[in-house]
């Protein structure tokens, strides 16, 4: 049984790992064969699977973290996620679906803070070894022009 | 008995209906004779009842949705609500009062995202047929100049 | 035992007191010998204790409210806090540590709304006389250039 409070706590830890520069912990929120994608609303509505970021395993997320570290993204920017309360679907054998809205601010080295992205996570949660994990997280951005090419994870 | 978790879940579903373009579901969050108003802090402090949006029945909300559909507002803009945790009042025979802060981003067709509105919902919740419903929601905007004339609901 | 729901409710009331212009209630969220500090991420990482705001008792917070009232800060600006869900640490004899992300919008008299600050509260909660209180709140801003000199509390 996955309840609202446990999903709230999961999402809080997820955002905190990214925003605290503990990027290496980020893949641990996913199952080994998880699907993760960042896309935008128009692609989703047209059923276009390609997103600006796309991974179908935890290993690909680990690779992405390594690439971000090499590119030294944190020298140039910082993120702050603010997540809303999830709307939970029904529990299914394949897991629990959930929709969670997000806003992300980007703080540049100059100190300037802008609202970088907003959207909704479309998630599927499973419970494995007593822990909650993401089997799928699709971050659907509201804007079609968010620059996420070399960005930190949403 | 209305507890914090059930109000959190209610508000999450409310925001999701608007932001997912399921506007037709929005009136269903209210009682048939509900009062809904969008106003701003100075009007409220001066006791001016008139708001930029005003309705005293669910039917008026249904009419508003029809008008927004006709005006094709979604061609031009998209919203993303992020709601805070409610401060609950005491349970009264007339329902439970609550105050919930909000920020709303507006995403234009150009992709530009701006912080469109912030404020607080002043609510009265009732329980009817086992469901939580809004008998009253007054969205008090912090800014006196928010352009909500033809906007989506807050 | 301090659980997630009680911290959520505490933080909601804290933000509501500030944003509703009930500043005089703000010190009551702290223990008599509480530490409160507003600083930024680079100062924290370098272990520099000095913040832009610094207090080590509730009385200093009371003094700060008096100074803000005298400066008539509310004539010129308004805040809206949006707080995320806390990441709770382990319960210790000295209290419960928690990390809570925040975004704060500032609404100027002109009506302009900007994302004023983002960051994380690093907190230590204790329970005293049946109530939850802050023994420590360090508001660590993401940006190094937030103008908090004469600002409302974060």
Tab-separated table of N, CA and C in Angstrom, chain B residues 5 7 9 34 38 45 52 59-60 63 68 79 84 88-89 93 99 101 104 111 118 124 133 137 142 147 154:
chain	number	residue	atom	x	y	z
B	5	UNK	N	-4.671	15.838	5.398
B	5	UNK	CA	-4.345	15.038	4.216
B	5	UNK	C	-5.461	15.087	3.178
B	7	UNK	N	-7.602	17.530	2.676
B	7	UNK	CA	-7.612	18.843	2.024
B	7	UNK	C	-6.443	18.957	1.034
B	9	UNK	N	-5.154	16.516	-0.671
B	9	UNK	CA	-5.518	15.733	-1.857
B	9	UNK	C	-6.575	16.454	-2.685
B	34	UNK	N	-22.284	27.332	-4.108
B	34	UNK	CA	-20.983	27.814	-3.643
B	34	UNK	C	-20.739	29.258	-4.067
B	38	UNK	N	-12.554	35.880	-7.227
B	38	UNK	CA	-11.143	36.245	-7.330
B	38	UNK	C	-11.060	37.727	-7.057
B	45	UNK	N	-9.235	44.033	2.195
B	45	UNK	CA	-9.000	44.777	3.427
B	45	UNK	C	-9.989	45.916	3.581
B	52	UNK	N	-12.631	40.578	-9.381
B	52	UNK	CA	-12.514	40.544	-10.836
B	52	UNK	C	-13.290	39.368	-11.413
B	59	UNK	N	-23.555	26.770	-11.160
B	59	UNK	CA	-23.978	27.021	-12.543
B	59	UNK	C	-23.217	28.189	-13.173
B	60	UNK	N	-22.915	29.209	-12.356
B	60	UNK	CA	-22.152	30.334	-12.895
B	60	UNK	C	-20.727	29.897	-13.259
B	63	UNK	N	-20.990	28.221	-16.573
B	63	UNK	CA	-21.077	29.236	-17.633
B	63	UNK	C	-19.705	29.825	-17.949
B	68	UNK	N	-14.911	30.504	-21.486
B	68	UNK	CA	-13.472	30.352	-21.726
B	68	UNK	C	-13.220	29.452	-22.927
B	79	UNK	N	-1.573	27.424	-17.615
B	79	UNK	CA	-1.292	27.762	-16.221
B	79	UNK	C	-0.594	26.607	-15.537
B	84	UNK	N	0.409	25.652	-1.584
B	84	UNK	CA	1.066	25.306	-0.330
B	84	UNK	C	0.166	24.436	0.535
B	88	UNK	N	-5.551	25.103	8.577
B	88	UNK	CA	-6.951	24.755	8.847
B	88	UNK	C	-7.479	25.516	10.044
B	89	UNK	N	-8.724	25.996	9.944
B	89	UNK	CA	-9.404	26.587	11.088
B	89	UNK	C	-10.098	25.512	11.902
B	93	UNK	N	-20.202	24.030	12.458
B	93	UNK	CA	-21.368	23.435	11.796
B	93	UNK	C	-21.429	23.819	10.317
B	99	UNK	N	-6.967	28.229	4.861
B	99	UNK	CA	-6.235	29.225	4.080
B	99	UNK	C	-5.085	28.506	3.380
B	101	UNK	N	-1.946	29.016	0.534
B	101	UNK	CA	-1.225	29.928	-0.360
B	101	UNK	C	-1.054	29.319	-1.746
B	104	UNK	N	0.938	30.918	-9.166
B	104	UNK	CA	0.507	30.430	-10.475
B	104	UNK	C	1.435	30.995	-11.537
B	111	UNK	N	6.432	30.369	-25.189
B	111	UNK	CA	7.263	29.566	-24.296
B	111	UNK	C	7.683	30.331	-23.059
B	118	UNK	N	0.130	35.412	-7.267
B	118	UNK	CA	0.345	34.742	-5.974
B	118	UNK	C	-0.730	35.244	-5.052
B	124	UNK	N	-13.970	27.623	2.564
B	124	UNK	CA	-14.826	26.905	3.503
B	124	UNK	C	-15.193	25.584	2.865
B	133	UNK	N	-16.220	19.169	-0.503
B	133	UNK	CA	-16.579	20.155	-1.525
B	133	UNK	C	-16.320	21.558	-0.992
B	137	UNK	N	-14.768	29.595	-1.955
B	137	UNK	CA	-13.334	29.811	-2.230
B	137	UNK	C	-13.159	31.241	-2.707
B	142	UNK	N	-2.194	38.729	-4.204
B	142	UNK	CA	-1.317	39.677	-3.507
B	142	UNK	C	-1.169	40.978	-4.288
B	147	UNK	N	-4.001	40.600	-14.170
B	147	UNK	CA	-4.944	40.622	-15.298
B	147	UNK	C	-5.676	39.290	-15.353
B	154	UNK	N	-8.401	30.588	-10.945
B	154	UNK	CA	-7.317	30.422	-9.969
B	154	UNK	C	-7.725	29.342	-8.990
